[in-house]
Short mmCIF file of C-alpha atoms in Angstrom, two decimals:
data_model
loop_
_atom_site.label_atom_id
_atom_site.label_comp_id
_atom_site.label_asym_id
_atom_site.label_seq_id
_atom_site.Cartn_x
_atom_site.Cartn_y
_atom_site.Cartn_z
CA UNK A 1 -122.92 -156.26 115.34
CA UNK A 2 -125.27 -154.14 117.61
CA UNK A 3 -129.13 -154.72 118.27
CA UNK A 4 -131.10 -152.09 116.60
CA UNK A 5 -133.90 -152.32 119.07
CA UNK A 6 -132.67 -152.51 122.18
CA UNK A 7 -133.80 -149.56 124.55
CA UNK A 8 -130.82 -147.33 124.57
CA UNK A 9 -129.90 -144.59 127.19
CA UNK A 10 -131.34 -141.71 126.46
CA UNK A 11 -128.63 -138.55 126.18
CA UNK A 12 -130.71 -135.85 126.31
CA UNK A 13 -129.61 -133.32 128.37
CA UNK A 14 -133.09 -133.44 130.69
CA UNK A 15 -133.07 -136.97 131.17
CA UNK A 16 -132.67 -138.56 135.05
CA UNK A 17 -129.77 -140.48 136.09
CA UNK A 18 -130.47 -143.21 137.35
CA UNK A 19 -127.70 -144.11 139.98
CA UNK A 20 -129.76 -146.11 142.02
CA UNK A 21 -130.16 -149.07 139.66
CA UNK A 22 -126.13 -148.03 139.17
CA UNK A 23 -125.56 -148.84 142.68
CA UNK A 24 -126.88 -152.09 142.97
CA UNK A 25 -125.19 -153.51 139.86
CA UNK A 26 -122.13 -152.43 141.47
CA UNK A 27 -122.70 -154.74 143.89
CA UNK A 28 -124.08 -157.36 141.51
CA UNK A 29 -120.46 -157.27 139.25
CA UNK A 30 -118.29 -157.31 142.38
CA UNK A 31 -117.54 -153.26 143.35
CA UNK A 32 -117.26 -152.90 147.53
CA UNK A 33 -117.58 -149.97 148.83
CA UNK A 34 -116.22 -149.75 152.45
CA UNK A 35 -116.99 -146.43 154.97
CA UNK A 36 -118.94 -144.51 152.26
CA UNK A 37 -122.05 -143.72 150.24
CA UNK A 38 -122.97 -142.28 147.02
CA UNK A 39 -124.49 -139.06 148.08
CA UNK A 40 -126.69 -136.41 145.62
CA UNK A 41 -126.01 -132.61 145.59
CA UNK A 42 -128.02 -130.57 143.89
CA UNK A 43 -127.54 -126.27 142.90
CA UNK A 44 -128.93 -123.55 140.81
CA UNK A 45 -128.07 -123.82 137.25
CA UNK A 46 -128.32 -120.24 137.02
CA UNK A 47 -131.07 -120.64 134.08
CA UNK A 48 -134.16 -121.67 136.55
CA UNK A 49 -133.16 -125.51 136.73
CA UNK A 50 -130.94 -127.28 138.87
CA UNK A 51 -127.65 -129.30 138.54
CA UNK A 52 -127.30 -132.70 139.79
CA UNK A 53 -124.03 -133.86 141.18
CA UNK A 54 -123.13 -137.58 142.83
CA UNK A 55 -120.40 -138.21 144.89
CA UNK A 56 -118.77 -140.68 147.41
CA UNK A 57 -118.95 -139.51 150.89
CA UNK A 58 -117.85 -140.98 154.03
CA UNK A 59 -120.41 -142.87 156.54
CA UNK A 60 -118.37 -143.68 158.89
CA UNK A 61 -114.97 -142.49 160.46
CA UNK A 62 -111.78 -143.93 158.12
CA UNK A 63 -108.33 -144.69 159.26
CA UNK A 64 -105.32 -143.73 156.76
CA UNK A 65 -104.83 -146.60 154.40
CA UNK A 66 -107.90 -148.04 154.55
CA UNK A 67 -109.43 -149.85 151.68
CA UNK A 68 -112.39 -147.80 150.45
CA UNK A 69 -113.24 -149.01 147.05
CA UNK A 70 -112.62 -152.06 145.40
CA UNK A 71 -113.31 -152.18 141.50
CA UNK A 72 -112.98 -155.85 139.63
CA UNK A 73 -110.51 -155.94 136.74
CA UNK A 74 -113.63 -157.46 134.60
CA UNK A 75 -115.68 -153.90 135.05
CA UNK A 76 -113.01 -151.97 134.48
CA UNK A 77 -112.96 -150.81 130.79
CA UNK A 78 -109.22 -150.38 129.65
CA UNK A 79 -107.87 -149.31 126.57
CA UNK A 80 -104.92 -151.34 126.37
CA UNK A 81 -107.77 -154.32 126.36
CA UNK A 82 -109.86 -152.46 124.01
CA UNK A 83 -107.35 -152.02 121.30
CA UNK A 84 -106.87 -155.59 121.24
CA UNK A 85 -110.06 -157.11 121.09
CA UNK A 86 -110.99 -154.58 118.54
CA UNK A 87 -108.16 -154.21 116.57
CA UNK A 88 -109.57 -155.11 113.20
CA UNK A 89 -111.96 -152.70 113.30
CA UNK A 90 -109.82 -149.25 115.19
CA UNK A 91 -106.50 -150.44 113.06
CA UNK A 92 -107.74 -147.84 110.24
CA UNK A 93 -108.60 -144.74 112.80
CA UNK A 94 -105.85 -145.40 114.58
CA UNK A 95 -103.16 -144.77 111.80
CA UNK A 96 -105.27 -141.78 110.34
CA UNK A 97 -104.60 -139.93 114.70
CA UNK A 98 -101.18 -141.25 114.50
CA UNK A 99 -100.81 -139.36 111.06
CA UNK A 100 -102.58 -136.20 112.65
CA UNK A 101 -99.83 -136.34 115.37
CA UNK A 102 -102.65 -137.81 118.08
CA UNK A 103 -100.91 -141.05 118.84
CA UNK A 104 -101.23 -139.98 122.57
CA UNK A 105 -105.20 -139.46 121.74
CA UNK A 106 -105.76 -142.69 121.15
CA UNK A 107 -106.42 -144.66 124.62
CA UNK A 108 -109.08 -141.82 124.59
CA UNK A 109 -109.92 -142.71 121.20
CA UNK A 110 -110.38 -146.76 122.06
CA UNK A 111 -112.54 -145.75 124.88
CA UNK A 112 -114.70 -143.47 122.95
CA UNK A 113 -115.65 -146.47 120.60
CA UNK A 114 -116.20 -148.80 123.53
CA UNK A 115 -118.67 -146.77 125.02
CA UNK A 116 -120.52 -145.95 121.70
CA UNK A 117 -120.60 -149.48 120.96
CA UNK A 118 -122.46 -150.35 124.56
CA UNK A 119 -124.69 -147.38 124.11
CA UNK A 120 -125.82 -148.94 120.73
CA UNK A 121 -126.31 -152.41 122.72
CA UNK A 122 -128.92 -150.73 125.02
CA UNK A 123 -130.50 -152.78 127.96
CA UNK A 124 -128.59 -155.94 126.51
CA UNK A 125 -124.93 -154.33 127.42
CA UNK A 126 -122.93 -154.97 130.58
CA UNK A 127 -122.54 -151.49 131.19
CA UNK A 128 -126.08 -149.99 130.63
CA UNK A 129 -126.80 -149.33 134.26
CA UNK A 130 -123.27 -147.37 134.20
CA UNK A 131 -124.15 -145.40 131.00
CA UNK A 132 -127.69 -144.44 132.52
CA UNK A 133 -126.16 -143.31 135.45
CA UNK A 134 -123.74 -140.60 133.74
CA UNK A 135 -124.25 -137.00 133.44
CA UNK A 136 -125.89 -136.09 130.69
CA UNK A 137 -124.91 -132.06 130.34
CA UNK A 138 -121.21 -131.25 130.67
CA UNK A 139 -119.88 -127.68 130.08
CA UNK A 140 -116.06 -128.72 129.29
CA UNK A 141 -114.53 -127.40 126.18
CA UNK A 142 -115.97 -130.19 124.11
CA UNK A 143 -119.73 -128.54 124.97
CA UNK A 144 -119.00 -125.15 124.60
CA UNK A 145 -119.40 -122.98 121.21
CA UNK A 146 -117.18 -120.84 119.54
CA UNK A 147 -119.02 -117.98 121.25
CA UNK A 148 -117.81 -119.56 124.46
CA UNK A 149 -114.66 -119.35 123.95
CA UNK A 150 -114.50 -115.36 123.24
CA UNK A 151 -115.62 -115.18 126.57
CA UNK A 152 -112.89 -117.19 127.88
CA UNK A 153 -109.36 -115.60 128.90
CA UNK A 154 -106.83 -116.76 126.37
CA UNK A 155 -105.13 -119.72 127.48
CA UNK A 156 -108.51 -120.87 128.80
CA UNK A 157 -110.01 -120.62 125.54
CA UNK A 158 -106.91 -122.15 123.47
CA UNK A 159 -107.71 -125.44 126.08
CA UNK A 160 -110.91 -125.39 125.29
CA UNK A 161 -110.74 -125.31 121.80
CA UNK A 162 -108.44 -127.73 121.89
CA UNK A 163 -110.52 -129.99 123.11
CA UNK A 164 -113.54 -129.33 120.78
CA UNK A 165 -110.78 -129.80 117.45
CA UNK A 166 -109.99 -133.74 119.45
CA UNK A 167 -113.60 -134.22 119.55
CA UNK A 168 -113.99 -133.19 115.85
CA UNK A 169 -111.20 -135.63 114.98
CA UNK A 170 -112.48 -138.20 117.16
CA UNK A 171 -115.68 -137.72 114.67
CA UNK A 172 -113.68 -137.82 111.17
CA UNK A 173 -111.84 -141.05 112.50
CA UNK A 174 -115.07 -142.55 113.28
CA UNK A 175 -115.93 -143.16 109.87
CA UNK A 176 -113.17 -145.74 109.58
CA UNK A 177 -114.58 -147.85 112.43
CA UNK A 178 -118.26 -146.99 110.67
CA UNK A 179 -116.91 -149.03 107.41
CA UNK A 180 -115.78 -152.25 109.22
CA UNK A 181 -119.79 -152.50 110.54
CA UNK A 182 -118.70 -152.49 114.00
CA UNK A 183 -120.66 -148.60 114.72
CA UNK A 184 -123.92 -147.76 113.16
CA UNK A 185 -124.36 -145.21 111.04
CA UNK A 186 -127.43 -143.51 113.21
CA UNK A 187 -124.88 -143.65 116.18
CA UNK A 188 -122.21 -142.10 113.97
CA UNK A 189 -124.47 -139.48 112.63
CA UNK A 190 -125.87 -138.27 115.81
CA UNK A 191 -124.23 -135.26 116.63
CA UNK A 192 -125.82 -135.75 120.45
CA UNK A 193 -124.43 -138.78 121.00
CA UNK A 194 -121.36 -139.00 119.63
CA UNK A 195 -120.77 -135.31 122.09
CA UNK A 196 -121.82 -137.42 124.99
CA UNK A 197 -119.96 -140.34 124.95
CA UNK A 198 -116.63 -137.73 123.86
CA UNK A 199 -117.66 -136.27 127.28
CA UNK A 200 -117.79 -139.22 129.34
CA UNK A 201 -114.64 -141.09 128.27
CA UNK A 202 -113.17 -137.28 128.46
CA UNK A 203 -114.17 -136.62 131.74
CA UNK A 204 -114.24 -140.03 133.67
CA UNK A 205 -111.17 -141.76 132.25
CA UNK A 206 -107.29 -141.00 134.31
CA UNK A 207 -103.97 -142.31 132.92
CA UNK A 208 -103.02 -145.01 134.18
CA UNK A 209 -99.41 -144.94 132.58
CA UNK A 210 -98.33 -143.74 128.89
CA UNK A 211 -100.54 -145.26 126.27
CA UNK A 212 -103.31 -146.83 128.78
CA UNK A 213 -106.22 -144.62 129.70
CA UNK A 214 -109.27 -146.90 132.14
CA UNK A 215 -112.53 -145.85 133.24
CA UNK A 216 -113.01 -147.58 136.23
CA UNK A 217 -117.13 -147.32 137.08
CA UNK A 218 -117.91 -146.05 140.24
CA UNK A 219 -114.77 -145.05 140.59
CA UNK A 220 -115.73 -142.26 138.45
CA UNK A 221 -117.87 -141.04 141.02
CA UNK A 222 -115.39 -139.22 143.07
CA UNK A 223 -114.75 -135.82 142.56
CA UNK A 224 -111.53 -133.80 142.24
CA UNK A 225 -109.67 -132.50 145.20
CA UNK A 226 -106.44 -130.55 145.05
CA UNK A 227 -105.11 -132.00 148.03
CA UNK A 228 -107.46 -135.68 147.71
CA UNK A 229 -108.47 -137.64 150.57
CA UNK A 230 -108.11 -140.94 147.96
CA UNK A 231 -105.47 -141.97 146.12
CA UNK A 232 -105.53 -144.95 143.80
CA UNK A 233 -103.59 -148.65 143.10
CA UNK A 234 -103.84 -151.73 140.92
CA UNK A 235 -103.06 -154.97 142.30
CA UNK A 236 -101.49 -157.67 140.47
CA UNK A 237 -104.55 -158.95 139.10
CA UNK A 238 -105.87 -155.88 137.80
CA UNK A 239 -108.09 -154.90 140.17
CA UNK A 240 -108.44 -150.87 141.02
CA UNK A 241 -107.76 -150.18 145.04
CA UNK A 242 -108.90 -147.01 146.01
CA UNK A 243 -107.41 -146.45 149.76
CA UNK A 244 -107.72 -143.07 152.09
CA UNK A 245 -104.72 -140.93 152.03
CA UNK A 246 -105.37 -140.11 156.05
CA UNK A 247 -107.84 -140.00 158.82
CA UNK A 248 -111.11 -138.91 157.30
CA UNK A 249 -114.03 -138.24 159.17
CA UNK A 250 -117.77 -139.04 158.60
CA UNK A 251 -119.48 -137.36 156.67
CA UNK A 252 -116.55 -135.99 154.38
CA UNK A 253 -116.34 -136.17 150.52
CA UNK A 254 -113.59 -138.42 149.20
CA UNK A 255 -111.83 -137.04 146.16
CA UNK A 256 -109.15 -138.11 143.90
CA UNK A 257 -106.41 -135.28 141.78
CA UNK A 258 -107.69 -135.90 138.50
CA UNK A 259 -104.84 -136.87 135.96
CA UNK A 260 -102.86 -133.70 134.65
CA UNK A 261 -102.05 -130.22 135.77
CA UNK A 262 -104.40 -128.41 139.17
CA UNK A 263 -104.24 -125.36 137.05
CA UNK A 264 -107.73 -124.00 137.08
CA UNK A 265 -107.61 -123.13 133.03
CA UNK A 266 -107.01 -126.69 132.10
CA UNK A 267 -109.68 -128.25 134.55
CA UNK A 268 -112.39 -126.43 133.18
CA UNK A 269 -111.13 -127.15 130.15
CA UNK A 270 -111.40 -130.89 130.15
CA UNK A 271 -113.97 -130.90 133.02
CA UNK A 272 -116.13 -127.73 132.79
CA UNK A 273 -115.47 -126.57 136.84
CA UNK A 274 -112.83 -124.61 138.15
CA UNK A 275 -111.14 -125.27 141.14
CA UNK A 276 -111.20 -122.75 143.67
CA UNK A 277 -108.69 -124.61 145.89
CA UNK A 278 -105.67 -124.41 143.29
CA UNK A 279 -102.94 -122.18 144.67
CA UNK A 280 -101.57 -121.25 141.27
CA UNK A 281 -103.12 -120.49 137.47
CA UNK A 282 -100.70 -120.40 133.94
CA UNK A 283 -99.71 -117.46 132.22
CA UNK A 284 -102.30 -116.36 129.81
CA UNK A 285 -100.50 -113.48 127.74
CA UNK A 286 -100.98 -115.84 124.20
CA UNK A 287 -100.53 -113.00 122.78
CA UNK A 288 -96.68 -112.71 123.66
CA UNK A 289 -96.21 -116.86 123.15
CA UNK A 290 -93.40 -116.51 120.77
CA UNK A 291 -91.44 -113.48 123.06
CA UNK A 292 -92.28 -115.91 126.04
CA UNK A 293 -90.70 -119.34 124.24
CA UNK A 294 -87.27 -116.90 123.11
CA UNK A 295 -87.14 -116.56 127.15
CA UNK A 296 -87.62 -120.25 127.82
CA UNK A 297 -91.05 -119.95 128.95
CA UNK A 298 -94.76 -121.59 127.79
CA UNK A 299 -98.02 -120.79 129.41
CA UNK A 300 -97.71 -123.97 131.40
CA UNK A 301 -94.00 -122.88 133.38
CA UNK A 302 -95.05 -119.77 134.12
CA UNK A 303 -96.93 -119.78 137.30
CA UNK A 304 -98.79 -116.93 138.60
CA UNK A 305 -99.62 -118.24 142.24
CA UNK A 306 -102.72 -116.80 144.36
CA UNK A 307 -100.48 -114.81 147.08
CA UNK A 308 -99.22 -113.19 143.94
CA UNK A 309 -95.93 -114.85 143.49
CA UNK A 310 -94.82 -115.89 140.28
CA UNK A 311 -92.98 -118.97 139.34
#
């Protein structure tokens, strides 16, 4: 179903994003931007290169409420869509999660296909100035090693792992898409890509409500805040509003509170950072889970906050 020799992105972990050419098909498939720019940050990787990091920024002074991204429903990828335009071939995979107990894994799951599929389409898909403009090293729990995760605290590491098993499950399911045609069997056996496009629908896909997960391009580009300058609608047509939650001056990054808990553990967990600006982290005693349960605790209602209270 794919072209086998179309130029695809390349997902090596050394290869430039190219965010320019990003930007101005943005513009070409309807995204406005209003009041602020993409803007590059770059820091020390800590192993003699350097990280590259984009992010919308203000240009200009914006009043609360204002309009500051506008994202077509046609760019949008949604898995609610997905699932039905590819039903015959995720019908299999998604019976096999929903036997595995992952029925809420698979939006995720839908999304992970679509973006496999327009990696194998190369230059010729919709979204290859999108894919070229992603990240191509993450350091969530997906990427890490089992080595990693010894070095993580408890709880941190149980996230983590948690997300490497969905990944590896994600992977097993993919061979029942790979017998319908609709994935190639070089995609599906390249352990490289197959981690990278885990990581992107991981990373830049939110909940939209239960059992629709959208990755809505450009949109992706803002980073998390725990008290976020952006928050987010949907208009009646589809469309993704993103307005300012206040008076923001120029100059200032815009962020949006990524979907699930601020707990530090689970963000860098999912998204590989932690975020110094959460008040609070979750009990990490795993060791005591089943004395803590008895109680009517879990790691996630017991709060240990940073002015050392404890919820």
């Amino acid at each position: 179903l794919h072209s086998s020799v179309a130029s695809v992105v390349s997902v090596g972990e050394d290869a430039a994003r190219d965010v320019e050419s990003m930007d101005m098909w943005a513009t070409n498939v309807g995204i406005q931007r209003d009041g602020c720019d993409l803007t590059a940050t770059y820091e020390d990787d800590g192993y003699g290169g350097m990280t590259e990091d984009w992010s919308l920024v203000t240009s200009q002074p914006i009043s609360s409420g204002s309009p500051v991204l506008f994202v077509p429903a046609d760019a949008i990828l949604s898995s609610g869509i997905i699932r039905n335009e590819l039903y015959t071939f995720l019908s299999s995979a998604e019976a096999s999660l929903t036997d595995l107990g992952m029925e809420k894994d698979i939006p995720l799951f839908a999304l992970f296909v679509k973006v496999l599929a327009e990696y194998e389409r190369g230059e010729m898909s919709s979204y290859y100035y999108w894919l070229n403009s992603l990240p191509r090293k993450f350091n969530n729990g997906a990427a890490m090693t089992y080595s990693c995760f010894e070095c993580l605290l408890p709880y941190a590491a149980q996230l983590a792992e948690t997300e490497r098993n969905t990944f590896s499950k994600f992977r097993e399911a993919l061979d029942m898409v790979l017998v319908t045609g609709f994935i190639d069997k070089k995609t599906r056996s390249n352990m490289n890509v197959l981690k990278w496009a885990f990581n992107v629908v991981a990373t830049r896909s939110f909940v939209v409500w239960e059992g629709e997960r959208m990755i809505v391009p450009m949109g992706d580009f803002f980073n998390h805040g725990t008290e976020p300058e952006v928050t987010i609608d949907h208009d009646e047509d589809g469309n993704c509003v993103f307005y300012s939650a206040s008076d923001i001056p120029a100059g200032y990054p815009l962020r949006i509170k990524y979907s699930g808990p601020s707990d530090p553990s689970a963000l860098l967990a999912k998204y590989g950072f932690l975020d110094e600006q959460a008040l609070g982290t979750f009990c990490k005693m795993m060791n005591m889970q089943t004395e803590m349960i008895d109680l009517g605790l879990t790691a996630s209602n017991m709060l240990f906050y940073s002015n050392g209270e404890i919820a």
